[in-house]
PDB file of C-alpha atoms in Angstrom:
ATOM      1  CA  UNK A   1     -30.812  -1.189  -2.696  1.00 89.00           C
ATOM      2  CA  UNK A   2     -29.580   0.219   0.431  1.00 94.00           C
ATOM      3  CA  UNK A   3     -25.865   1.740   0.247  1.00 95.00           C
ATOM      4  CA  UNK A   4     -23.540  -1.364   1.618  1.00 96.00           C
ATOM      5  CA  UNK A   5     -19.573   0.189   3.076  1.00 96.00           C
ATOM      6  CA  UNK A   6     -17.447  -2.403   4.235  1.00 94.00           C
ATOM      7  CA  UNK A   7     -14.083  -1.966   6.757  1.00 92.00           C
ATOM      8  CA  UNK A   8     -11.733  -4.558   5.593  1.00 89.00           C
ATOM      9  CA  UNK A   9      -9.781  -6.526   8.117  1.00 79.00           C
ATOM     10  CA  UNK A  10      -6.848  -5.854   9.253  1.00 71.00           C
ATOM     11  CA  UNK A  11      -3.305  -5.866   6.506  1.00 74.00           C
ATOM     12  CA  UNK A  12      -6.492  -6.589   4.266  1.00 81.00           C
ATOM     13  CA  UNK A  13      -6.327  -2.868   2.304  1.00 82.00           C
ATOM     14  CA  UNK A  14      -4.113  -2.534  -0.161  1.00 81.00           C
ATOM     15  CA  UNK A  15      -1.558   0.109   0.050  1.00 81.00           C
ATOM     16  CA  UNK A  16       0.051   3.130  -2.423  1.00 80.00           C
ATOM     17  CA  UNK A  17       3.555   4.605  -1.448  1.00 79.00           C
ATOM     18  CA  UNK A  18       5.152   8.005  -3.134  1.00 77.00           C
ATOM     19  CA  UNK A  19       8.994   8.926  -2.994  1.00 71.00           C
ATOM     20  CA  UNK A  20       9.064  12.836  -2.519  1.00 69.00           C
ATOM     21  CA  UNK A  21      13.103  12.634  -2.713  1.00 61.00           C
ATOM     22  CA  UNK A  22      13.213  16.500  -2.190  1.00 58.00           C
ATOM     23  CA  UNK A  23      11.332  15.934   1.081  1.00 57.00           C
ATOM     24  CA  UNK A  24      13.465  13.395   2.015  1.00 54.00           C
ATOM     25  CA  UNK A  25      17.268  14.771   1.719  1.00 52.00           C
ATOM     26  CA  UNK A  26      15.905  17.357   4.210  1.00 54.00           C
ATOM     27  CA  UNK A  27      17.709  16.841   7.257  1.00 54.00           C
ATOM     28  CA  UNK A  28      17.700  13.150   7.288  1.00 54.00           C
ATOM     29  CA  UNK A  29      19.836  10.021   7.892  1.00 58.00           C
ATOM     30  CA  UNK A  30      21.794   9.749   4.174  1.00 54.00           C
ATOM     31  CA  UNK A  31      22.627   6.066   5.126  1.00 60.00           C
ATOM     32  CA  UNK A  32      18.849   5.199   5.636  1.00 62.00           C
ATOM     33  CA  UNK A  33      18.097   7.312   1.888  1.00 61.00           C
ATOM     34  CA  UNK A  34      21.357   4.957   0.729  1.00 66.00           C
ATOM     35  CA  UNK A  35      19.670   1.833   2.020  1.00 65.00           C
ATOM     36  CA  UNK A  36      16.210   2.734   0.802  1.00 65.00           C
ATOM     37  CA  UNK A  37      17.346   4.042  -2.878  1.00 65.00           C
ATOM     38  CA  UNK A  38      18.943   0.663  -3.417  1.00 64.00           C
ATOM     39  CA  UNK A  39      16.448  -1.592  -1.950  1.00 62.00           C
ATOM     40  CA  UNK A  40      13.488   0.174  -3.923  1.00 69.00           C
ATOM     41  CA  UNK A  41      15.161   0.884  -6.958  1.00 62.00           C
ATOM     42  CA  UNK A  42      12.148  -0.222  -9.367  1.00 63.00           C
ATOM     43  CA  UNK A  43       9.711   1.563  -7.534  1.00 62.00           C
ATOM     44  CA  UNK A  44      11.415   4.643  -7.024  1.00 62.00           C
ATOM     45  CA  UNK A  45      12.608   5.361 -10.901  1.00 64.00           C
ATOM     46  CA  UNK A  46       8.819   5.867 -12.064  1.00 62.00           C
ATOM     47  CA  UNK A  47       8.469   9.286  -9.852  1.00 64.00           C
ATOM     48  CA  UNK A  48       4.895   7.682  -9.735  1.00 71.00           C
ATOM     49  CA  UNK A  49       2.047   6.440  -6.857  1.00 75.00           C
ATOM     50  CA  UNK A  50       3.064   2.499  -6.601  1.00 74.00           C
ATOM     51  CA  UNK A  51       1.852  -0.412  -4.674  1.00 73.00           C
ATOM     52  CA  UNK A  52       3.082  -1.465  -1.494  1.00 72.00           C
ATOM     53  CA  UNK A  53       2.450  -4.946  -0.768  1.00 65.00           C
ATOM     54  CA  UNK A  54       4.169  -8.070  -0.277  1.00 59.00           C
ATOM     55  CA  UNK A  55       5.889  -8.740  -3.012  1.00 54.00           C
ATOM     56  CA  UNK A  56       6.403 -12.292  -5.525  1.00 50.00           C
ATOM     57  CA  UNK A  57       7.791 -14.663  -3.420  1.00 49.00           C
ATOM     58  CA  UNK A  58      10.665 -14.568  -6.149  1.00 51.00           C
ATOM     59  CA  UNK A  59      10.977 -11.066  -5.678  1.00 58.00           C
ATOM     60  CA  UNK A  60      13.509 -10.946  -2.708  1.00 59.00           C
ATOM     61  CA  UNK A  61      14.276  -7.260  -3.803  1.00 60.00           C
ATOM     62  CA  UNK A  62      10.760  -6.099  -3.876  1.00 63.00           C
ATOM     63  CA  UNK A  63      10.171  -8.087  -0.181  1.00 66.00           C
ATOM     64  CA  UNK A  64      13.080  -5.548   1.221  1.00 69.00           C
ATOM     65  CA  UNK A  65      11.669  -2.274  -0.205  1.00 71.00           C
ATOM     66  CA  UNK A  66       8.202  -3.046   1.017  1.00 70.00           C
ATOM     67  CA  UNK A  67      10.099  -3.528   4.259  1.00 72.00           C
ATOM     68  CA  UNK A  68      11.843  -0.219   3.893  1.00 71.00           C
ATOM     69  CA  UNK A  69       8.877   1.338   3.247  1.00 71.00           C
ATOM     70  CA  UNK A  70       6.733   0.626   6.190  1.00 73.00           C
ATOM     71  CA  UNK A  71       9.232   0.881   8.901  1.00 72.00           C
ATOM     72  CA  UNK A  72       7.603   3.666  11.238  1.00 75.00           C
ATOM     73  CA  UNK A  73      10.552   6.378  12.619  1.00 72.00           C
ATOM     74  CA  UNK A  74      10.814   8.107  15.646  1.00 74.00           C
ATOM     75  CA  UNK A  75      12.589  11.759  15.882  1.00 72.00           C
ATOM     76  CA  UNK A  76      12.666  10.876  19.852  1.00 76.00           C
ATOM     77  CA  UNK A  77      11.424   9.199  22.242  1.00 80.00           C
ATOM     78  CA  UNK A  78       8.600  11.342  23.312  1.00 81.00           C
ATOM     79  CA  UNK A  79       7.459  11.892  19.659  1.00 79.00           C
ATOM     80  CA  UNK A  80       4.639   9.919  17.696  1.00 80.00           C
ATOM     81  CA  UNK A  81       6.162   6.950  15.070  1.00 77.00           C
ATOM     82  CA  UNK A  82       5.904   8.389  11.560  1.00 76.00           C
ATOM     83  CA  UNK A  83       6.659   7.525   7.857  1.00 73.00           C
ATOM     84  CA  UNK A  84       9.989   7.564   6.491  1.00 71.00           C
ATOM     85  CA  UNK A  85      10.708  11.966   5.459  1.00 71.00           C
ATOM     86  CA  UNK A  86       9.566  11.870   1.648  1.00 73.00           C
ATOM     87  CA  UNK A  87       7.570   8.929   1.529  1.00 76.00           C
ATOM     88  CA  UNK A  88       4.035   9.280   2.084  1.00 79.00           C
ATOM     89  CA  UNK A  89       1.490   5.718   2.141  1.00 82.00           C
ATOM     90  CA  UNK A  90      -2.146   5.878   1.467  1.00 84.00           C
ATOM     91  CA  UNK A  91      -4.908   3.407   1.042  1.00 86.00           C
ATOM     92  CA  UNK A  92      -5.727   2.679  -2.717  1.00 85.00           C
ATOM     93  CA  UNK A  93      -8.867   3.464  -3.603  1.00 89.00           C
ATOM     94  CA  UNK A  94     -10.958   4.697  -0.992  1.00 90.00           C
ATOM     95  CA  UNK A  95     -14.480   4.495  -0.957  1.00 93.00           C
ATOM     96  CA  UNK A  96     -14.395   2.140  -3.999  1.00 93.00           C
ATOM     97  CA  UNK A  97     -13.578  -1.468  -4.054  1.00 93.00           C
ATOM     98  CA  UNK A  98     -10.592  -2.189  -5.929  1.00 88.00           C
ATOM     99  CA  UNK A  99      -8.224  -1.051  -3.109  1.00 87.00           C
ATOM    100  CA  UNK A 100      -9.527  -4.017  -1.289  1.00 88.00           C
ATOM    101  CA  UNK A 101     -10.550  -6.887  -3.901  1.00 87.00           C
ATOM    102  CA  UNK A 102      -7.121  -7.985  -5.182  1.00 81.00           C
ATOM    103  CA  UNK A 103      -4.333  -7.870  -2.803  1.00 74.00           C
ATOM    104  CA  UNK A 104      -1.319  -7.901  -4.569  1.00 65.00           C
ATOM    105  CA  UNK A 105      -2.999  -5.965  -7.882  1.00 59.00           C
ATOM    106  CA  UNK A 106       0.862  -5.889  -9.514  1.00 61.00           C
ATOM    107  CA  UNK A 107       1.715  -9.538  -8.970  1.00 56.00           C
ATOM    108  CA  UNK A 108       2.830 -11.695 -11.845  1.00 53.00           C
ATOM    109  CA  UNK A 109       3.310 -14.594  -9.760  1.00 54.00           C
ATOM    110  CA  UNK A 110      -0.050 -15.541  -7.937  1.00 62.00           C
ATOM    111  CA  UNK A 111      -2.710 -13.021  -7.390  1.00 66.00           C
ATOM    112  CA  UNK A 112      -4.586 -12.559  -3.848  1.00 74.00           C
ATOM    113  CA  UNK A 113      -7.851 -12.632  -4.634  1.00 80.00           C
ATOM    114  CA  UNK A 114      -8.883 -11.342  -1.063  1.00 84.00           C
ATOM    115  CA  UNK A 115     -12.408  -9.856  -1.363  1.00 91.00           C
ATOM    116  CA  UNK A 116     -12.817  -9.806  -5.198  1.00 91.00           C
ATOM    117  CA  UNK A 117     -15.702 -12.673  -5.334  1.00 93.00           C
ATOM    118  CA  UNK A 118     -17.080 -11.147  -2.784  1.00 94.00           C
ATOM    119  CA  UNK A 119     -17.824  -7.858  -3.878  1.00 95.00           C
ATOM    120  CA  UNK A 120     -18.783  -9.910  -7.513  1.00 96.00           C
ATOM    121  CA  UNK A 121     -22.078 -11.391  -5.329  1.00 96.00           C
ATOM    122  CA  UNK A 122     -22.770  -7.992  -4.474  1.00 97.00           C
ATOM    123  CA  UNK A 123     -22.510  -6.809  -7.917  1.00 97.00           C
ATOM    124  CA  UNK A 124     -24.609  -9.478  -9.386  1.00 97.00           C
ATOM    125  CA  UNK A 125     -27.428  -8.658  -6.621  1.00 97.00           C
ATOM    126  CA  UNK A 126     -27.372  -5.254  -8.453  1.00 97.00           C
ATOM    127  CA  UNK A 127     -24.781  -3.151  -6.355  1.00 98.00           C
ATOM    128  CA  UNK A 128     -22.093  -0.961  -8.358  1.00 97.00           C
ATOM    129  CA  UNK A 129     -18.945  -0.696  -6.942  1.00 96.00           C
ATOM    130  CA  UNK A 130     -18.063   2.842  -6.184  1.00 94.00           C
ATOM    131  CA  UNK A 131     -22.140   3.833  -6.070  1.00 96.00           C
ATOM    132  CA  UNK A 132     -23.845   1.943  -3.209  1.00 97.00           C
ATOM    133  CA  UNK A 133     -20.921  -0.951  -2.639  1.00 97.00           C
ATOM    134  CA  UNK A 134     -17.776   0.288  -0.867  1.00 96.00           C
ATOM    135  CA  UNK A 135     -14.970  -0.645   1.338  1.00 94.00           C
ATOM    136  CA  UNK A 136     -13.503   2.048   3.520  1.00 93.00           C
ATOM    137  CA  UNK A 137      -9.766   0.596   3.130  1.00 89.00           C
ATOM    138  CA  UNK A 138      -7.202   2.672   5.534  1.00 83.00           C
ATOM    139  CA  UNK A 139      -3.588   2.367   6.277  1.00 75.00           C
ATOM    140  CA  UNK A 140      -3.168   0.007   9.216  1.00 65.00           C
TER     141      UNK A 140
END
């Protein structure tokens, strides 16, 4: 079987965030590290990769951090838009399949099955994800 790499859609690859707090004290706003600490609490106690997706719908906390976590900064106004100093975000699973078949991978409430069945035909047809079936998910 020819090799099959897809490019998911747009917001449709799901995404990993790290804290790097020592990165982050460096010379930056203490009230936006204040704001941050307390809205991502959970996520940032595990000194671990996490997911960054839209939360539970119950999960108003979780809804603000993944807010806090994608908002692009600016040093000024001739300088690119950036991640927040000590956060970095990457695409989950690149070049395999899972960083694109469930969207909210974490989620106790209702799972986003996005591109899971999907990638099942493909498998059934005799494709193995990873191998010749991939998605080329990349942070939008």
């Amino acid at each position: 079987l020819p090799p099959l790499v897809f490019v998911p859609g747009f917001a449709s690859s799901v995404l990993t965030a790290e804290w790097l707090p020592e990165e982050a004290t460096a010379g930056h706003d203490l009230r936006e590290l204040d704001s941050l600490r307390r809205r991502c609490r959970q996520e940032l106690s595990s000194n671990e990769r996490f997911h960054v997706w839209l939360p539970d719908l119950g999960a108003v906390p979780r809804l603000f951090c993944f807010l806090e976590l994608l908002h692009l900064h600016q040093k000024s106004p001739q300088s690119c838009a950036e991640d927040m100093e000590g956060v970095t975000i990457e695409a989950a699973d690149f070049g395999g399949t899972a960083g694109a078949e469930m969207m909210t991978p974490e989620s106790s409430w209702v799972p986003v099955n996005l591109y899971r069945d999907f990638v099942e035909s493909f498998v059934q047809l005799g494709y193995t994800r990873g191998k010749d079936l991939r998605f080329a998910t990349y942070d939008w």
